[in-house]
CSV table of N, CA and C in Angstrom, one decimal:
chain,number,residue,atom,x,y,z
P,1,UNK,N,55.9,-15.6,56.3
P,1,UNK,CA,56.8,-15.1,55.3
P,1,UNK,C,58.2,-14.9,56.0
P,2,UNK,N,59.1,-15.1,55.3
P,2,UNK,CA,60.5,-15.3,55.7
P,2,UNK,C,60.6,-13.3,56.0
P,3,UNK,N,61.4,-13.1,57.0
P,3,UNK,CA,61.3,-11.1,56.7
P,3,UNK,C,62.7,-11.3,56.1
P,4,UNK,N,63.8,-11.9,56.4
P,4,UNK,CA,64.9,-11.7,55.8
P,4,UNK,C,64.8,-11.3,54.4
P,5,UNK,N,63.8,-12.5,53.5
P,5,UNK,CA,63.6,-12.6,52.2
P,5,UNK,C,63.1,-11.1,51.9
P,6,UNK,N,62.0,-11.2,52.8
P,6,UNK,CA,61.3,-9.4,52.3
P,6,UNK,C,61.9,-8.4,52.3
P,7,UNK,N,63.3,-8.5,53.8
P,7,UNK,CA,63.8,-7.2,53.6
P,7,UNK,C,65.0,-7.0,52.2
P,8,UNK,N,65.5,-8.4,51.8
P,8,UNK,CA,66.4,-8.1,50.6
P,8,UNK,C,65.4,-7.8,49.5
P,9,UNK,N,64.1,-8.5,49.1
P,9,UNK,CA,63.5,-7.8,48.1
P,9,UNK,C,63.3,-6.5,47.6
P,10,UNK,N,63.1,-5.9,49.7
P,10,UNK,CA,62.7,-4.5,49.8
P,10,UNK,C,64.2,-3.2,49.1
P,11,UNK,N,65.2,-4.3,49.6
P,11,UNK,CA,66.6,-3.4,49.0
P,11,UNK,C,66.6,-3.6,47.6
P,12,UNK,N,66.3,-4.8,46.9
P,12,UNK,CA,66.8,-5.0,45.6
P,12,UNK,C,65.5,-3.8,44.7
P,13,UNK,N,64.6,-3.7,45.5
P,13,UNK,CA,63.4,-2.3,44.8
P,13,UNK,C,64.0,-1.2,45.2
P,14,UNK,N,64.7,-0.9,46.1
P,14,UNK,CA,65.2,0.1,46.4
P,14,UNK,C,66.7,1.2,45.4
P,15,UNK,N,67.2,-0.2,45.7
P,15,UNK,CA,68.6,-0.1,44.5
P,15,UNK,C,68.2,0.3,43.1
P,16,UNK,N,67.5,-0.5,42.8
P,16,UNK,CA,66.9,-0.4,41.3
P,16,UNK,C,66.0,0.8,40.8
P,17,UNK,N,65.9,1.4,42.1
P,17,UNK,CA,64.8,2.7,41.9
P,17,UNK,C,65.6,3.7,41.5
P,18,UNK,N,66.6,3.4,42.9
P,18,UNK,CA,67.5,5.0,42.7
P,18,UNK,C,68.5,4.9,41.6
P,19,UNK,N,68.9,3.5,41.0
P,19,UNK,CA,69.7,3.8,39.6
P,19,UNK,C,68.8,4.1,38.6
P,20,UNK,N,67.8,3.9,38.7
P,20,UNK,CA,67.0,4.5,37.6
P,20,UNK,C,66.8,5.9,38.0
P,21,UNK,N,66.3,6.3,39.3
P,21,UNK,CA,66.2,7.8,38.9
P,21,UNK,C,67.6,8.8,38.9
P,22,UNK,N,68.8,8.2,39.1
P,22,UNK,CA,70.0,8.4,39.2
P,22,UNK,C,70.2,9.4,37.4
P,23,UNK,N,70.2,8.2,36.7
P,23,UNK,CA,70.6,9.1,35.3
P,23,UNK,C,69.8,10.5,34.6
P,24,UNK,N,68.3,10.4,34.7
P,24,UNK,CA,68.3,12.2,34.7
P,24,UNK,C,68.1,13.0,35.7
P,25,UNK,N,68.6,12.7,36.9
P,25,UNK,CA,69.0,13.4,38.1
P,25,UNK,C,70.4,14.1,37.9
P,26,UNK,N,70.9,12.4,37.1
P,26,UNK,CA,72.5,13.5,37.3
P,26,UNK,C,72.6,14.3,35.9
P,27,UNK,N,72.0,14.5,35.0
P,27,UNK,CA,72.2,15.6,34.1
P,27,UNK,C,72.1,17.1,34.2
P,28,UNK,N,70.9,17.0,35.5
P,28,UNK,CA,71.0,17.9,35.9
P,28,UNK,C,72.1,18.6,37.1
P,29,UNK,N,72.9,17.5,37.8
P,29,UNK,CA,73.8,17.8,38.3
P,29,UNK,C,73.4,17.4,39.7
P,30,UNK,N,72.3,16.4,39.9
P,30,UNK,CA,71.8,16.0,41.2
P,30,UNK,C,72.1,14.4,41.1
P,31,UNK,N,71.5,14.0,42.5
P,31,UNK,CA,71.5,12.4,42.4
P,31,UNK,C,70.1,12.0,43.3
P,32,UNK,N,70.3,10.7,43.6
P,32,UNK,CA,68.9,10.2,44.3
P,32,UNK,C,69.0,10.5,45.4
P,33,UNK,N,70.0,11.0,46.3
P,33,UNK,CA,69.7,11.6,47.9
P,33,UNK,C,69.5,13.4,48.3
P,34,UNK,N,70.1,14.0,47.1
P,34,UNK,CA,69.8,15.3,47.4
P,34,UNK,C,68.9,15.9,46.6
P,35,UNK,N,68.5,15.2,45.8
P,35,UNK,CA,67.1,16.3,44.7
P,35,UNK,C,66.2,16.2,45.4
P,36,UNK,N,65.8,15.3,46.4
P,36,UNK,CA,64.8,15.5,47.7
P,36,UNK,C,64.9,16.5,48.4
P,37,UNK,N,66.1,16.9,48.6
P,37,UNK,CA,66.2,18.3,49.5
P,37,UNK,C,65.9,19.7,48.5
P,38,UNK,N,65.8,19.6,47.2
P,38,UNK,CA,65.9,20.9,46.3
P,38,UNK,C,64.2,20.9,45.9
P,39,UNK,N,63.5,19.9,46.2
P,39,UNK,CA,62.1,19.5,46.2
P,39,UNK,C,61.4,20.0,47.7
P,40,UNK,N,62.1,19.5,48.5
P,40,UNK,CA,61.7,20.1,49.7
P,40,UNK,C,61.7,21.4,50.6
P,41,UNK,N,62.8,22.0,50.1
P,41,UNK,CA,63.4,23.2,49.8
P,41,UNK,C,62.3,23.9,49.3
P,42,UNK,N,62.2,23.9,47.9
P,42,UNK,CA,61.1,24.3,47.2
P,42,UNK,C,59.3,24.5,47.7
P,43,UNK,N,59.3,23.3,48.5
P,43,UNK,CA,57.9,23.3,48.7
P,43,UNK,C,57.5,23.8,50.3
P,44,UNK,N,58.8,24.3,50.8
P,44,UNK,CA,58.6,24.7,52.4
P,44,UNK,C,60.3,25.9,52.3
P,45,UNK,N,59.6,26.8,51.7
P,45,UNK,CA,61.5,28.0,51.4
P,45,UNK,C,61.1,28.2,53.1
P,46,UNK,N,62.1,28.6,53.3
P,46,UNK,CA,62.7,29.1,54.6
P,46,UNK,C,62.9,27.8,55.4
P,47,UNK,N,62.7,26.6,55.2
P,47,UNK,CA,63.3,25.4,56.2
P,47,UNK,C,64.2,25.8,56.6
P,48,UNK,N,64.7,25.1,58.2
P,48,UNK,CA,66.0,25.0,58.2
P,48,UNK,C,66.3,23.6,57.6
P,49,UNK,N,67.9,23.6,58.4
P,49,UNK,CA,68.8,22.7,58.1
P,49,UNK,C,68.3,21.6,59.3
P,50,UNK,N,67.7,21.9,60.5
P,50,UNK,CA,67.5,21.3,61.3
P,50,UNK,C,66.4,20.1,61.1
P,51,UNK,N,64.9,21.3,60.8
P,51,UNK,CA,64.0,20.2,60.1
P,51,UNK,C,64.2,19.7,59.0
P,52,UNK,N,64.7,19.9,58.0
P,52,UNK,CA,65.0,19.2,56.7
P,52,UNK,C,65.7,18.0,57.5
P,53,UNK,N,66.5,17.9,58.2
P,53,UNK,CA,67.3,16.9,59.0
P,53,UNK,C,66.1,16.2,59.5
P,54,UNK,N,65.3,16.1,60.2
P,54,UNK,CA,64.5,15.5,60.8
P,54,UNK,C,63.3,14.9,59.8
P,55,UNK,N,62.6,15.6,58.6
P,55,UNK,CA,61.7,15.2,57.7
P,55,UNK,C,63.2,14.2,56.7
P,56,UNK,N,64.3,14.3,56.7
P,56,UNK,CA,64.4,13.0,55.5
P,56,UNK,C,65.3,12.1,56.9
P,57,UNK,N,65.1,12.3,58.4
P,57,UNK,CA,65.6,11.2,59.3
P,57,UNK,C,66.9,10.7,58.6
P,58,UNK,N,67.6,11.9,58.6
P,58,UNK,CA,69.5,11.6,58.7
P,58,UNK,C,69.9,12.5,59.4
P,59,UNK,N,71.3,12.0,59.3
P,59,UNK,CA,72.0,12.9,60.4
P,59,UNK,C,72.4,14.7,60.2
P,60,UNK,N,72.8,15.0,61.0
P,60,UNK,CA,72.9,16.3,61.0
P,60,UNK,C,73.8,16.8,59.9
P,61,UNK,N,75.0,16.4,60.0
P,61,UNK,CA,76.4,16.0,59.7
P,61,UNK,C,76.3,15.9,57.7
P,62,UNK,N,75.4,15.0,57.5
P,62,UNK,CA,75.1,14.4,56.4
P,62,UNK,C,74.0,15.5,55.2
P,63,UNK,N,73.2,16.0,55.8
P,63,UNK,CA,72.4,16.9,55.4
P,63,UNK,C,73.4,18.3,55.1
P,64,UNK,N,73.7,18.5,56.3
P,64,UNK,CA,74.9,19.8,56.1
P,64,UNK,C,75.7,19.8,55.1
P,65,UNK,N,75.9,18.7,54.7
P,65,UNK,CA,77.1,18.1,53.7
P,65,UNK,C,76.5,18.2,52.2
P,66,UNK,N,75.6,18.1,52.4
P,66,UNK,CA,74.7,17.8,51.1
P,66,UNK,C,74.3,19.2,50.9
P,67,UNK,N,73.9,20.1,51.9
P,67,UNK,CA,73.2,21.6,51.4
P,67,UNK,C,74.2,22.4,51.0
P,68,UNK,N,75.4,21.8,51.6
P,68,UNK,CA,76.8,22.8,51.1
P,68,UNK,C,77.0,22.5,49.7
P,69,UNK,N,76.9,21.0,49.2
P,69,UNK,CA,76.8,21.0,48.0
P,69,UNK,C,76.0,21.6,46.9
P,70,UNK,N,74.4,21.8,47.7
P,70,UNK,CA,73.5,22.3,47.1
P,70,UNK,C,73.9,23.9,46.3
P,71,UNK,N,73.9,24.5,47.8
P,71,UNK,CA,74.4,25.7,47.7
P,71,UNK,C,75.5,26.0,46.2
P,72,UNK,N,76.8,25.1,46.7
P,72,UNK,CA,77.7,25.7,45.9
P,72,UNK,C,77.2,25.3,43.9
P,73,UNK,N,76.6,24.5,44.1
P,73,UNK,CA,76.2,24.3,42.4
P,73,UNK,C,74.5,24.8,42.7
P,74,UNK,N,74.2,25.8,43.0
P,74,UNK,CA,73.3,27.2,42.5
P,74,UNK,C,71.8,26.4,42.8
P,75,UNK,N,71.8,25.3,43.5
P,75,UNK,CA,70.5,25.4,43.6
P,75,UNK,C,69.2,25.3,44.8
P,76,UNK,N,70.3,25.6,45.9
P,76,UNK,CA,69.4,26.2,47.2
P,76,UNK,C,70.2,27.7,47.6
P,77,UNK,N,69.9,28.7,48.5
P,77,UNK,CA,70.5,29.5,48.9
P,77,UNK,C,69.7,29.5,50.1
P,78,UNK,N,70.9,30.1,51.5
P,78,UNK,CA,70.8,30.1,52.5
P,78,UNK,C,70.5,31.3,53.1
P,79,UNK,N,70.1,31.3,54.3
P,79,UNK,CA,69.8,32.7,54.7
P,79,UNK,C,69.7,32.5,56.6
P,80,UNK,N,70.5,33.6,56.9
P,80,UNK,CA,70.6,33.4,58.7
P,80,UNK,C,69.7,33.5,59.1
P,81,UNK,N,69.3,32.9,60.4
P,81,UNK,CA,68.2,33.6,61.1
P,81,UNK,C,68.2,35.1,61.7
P,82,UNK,N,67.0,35.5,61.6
P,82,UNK,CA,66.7,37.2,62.3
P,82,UNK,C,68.1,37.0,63.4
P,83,UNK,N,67.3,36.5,64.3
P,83,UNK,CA,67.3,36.3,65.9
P,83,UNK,C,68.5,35.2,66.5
P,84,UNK,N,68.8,34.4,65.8
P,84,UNK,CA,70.2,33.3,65.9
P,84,UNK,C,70.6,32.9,65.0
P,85,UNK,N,72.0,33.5,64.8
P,85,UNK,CA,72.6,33.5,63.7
P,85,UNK,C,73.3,32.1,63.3
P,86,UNK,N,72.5,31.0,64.0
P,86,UNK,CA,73.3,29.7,64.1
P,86,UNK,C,72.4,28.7,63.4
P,87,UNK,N,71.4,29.7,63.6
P,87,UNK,CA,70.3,28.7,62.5
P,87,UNK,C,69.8,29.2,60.8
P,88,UNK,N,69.9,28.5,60.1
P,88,UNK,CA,70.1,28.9,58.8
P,88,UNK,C,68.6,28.4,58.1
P,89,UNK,N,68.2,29.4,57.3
P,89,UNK,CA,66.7,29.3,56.6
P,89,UNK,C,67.8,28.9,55.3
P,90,UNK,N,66.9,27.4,54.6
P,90,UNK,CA,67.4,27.5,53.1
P,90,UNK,C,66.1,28.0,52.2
P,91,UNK,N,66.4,28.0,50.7
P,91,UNK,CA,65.5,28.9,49.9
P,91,UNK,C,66.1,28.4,48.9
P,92,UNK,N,65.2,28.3,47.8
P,92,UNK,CA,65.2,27.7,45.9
P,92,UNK,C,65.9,28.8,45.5
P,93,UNK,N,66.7,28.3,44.8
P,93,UNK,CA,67.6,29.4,43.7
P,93,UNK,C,66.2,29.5,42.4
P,94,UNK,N,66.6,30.4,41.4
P,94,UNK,CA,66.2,30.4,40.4
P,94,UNK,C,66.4,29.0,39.8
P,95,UNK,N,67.7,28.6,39.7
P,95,UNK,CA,67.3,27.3,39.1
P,95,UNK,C,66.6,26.5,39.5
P,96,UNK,N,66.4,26.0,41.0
P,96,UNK,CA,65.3,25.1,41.6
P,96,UNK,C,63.9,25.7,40.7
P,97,UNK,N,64.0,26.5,41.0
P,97,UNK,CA,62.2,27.2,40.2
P,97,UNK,C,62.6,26.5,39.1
P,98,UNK,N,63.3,26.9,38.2
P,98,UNK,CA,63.1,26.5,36.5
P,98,UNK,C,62.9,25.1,36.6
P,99,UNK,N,63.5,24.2,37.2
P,99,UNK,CA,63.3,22.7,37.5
P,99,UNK,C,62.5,21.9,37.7
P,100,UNK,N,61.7,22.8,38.6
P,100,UNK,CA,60.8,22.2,39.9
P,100,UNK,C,59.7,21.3,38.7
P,101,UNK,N,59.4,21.9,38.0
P,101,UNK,CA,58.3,20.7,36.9
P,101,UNK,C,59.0,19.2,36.4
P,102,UNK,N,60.4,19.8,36.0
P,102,UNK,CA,61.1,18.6,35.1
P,102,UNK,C,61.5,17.6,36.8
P,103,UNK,N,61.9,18.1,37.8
P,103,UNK,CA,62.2,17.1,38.7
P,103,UNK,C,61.1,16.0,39.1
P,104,UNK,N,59.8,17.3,39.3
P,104,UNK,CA,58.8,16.5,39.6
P,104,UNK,C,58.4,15.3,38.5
P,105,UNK,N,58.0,15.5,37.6
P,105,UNK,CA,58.0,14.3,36.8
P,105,UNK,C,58.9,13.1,36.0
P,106,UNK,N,60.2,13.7,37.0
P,106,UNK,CA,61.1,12.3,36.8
P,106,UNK,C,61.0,11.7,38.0
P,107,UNK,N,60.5,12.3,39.0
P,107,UNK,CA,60.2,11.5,40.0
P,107,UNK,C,58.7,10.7,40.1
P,108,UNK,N,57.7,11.6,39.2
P,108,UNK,CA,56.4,10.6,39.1
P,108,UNK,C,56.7,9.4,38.2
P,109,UNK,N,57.9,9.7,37.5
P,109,UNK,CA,58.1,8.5,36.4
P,109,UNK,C,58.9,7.4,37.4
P,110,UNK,N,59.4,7.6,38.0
P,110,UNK,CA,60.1,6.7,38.8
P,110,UNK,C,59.1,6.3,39.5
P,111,UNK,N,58.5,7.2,40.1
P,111,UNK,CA,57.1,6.3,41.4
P,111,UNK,C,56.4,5.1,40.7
P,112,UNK,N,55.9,5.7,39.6
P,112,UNK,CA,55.0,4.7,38.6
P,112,UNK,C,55.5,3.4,38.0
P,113,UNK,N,57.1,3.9,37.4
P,113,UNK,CA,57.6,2.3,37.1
P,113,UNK,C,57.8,1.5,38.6
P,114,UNK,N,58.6,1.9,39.7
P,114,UNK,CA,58.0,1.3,40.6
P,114,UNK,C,56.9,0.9,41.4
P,115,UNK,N,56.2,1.0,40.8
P,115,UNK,CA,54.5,0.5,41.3
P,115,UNK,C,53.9,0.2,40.4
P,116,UNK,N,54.1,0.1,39.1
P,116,UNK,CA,53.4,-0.3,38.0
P,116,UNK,C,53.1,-2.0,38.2
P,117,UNK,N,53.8,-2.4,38.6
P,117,UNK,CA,53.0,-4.1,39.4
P,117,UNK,C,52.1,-4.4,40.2
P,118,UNK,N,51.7,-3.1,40.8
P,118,UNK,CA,50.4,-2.7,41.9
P,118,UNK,C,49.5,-2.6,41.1
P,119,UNK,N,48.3,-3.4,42.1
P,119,UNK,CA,46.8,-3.0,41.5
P,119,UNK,C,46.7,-1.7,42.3
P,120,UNK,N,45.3,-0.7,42.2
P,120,UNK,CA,45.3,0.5,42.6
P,120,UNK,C,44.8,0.0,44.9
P,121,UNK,N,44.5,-1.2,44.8
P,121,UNK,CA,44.0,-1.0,46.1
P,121,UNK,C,45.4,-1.6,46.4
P,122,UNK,N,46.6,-2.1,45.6
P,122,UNK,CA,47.8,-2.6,46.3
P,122,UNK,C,48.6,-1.6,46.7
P,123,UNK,N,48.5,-0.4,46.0
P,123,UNK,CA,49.2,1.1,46.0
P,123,UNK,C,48.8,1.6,47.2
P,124,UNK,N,47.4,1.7,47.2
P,124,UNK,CA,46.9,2.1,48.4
P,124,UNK,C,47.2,1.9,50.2
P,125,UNK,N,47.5,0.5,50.0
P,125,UNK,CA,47.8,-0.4,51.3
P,125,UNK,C,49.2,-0.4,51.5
P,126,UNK,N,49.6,-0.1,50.5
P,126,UNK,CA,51.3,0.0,50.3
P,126,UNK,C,51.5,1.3,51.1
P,127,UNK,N,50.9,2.3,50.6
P,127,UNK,CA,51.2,3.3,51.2
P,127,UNK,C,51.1,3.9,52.6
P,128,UNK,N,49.9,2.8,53.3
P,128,UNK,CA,49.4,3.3,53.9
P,128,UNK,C,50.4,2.2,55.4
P,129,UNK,N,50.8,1.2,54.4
P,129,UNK,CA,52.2,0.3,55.6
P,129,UNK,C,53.2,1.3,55.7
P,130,UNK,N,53.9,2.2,54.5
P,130,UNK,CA,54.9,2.6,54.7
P,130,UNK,C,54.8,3.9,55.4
P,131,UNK,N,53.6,4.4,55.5
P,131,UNK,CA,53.1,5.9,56.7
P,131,UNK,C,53.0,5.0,58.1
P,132,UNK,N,53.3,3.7,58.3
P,132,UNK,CA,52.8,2.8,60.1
P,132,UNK,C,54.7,3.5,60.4
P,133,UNK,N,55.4,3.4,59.7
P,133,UNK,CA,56.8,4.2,60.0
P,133,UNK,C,56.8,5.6,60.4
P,134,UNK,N,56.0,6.1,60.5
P,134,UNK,CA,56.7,7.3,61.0
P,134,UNK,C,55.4,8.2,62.0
């Protein structure tokens, strides 16, 4: 198999994923790179900024950038550490809570139409190439 060919296929699924889950992302006032962090946030409160940085593998710089946006439109809040005030715990706003159902199922709707050309044992294998990453 050509990998060139595979890796443009792999972007043209990729592109097509995140404009589709783009439009009720952004109603809510999110997009395809940070409602992962208001999800992750949610399912581990007190992260920092550090490991959030390391579980979505971006830069420091970039994440920071994005939680400041979080922050300022109400849907993570921050909190210092006890012991070093350089490290910052984030935490779900009330709005993340009210959300957390409606995100999650724009994201199962997204997973599904992107895999709906999978048989259940192609899902399977799929998933288990894309865990040999990390």
């Amino acid at each position: 198999m050509d990998i060139s060919r595979l890796i443009r296929n792999l972007n043209i699924v990729v592109r097509t994923l995140k404009r589709q889950i783009n439009g009720p992302m952004n109603k809510l006032g999110l997009n395809d790179s940070n409602y992962y962090m208001v999800l992750r946030v949610y399912d581990q409160p007190g992260i920092t900024q550090e490991e959030l940085s390391m579980d979505m593998k971006r830069e420091r710089s970039l994440v920071t950038k994005s939680v400041n946006k979080l922050i300022k439109s109400n849907w993570i809040k921050v909190k210092n550490d006890d012991t070093d005030k350089r490290v910052l715990h984030l935490y779900p706003t009330e709005l993340a809570r009210e959300h957390h159902t409606e995100l999650m199922g724009i994201l199962r709707d997204n997973n599904e139409t992107g895999l709906e050309m999978l048989t259940s044992t192609e899902k399977t294998m799929f998933l288990q190439l894309l865990q040999k990453n990390h």
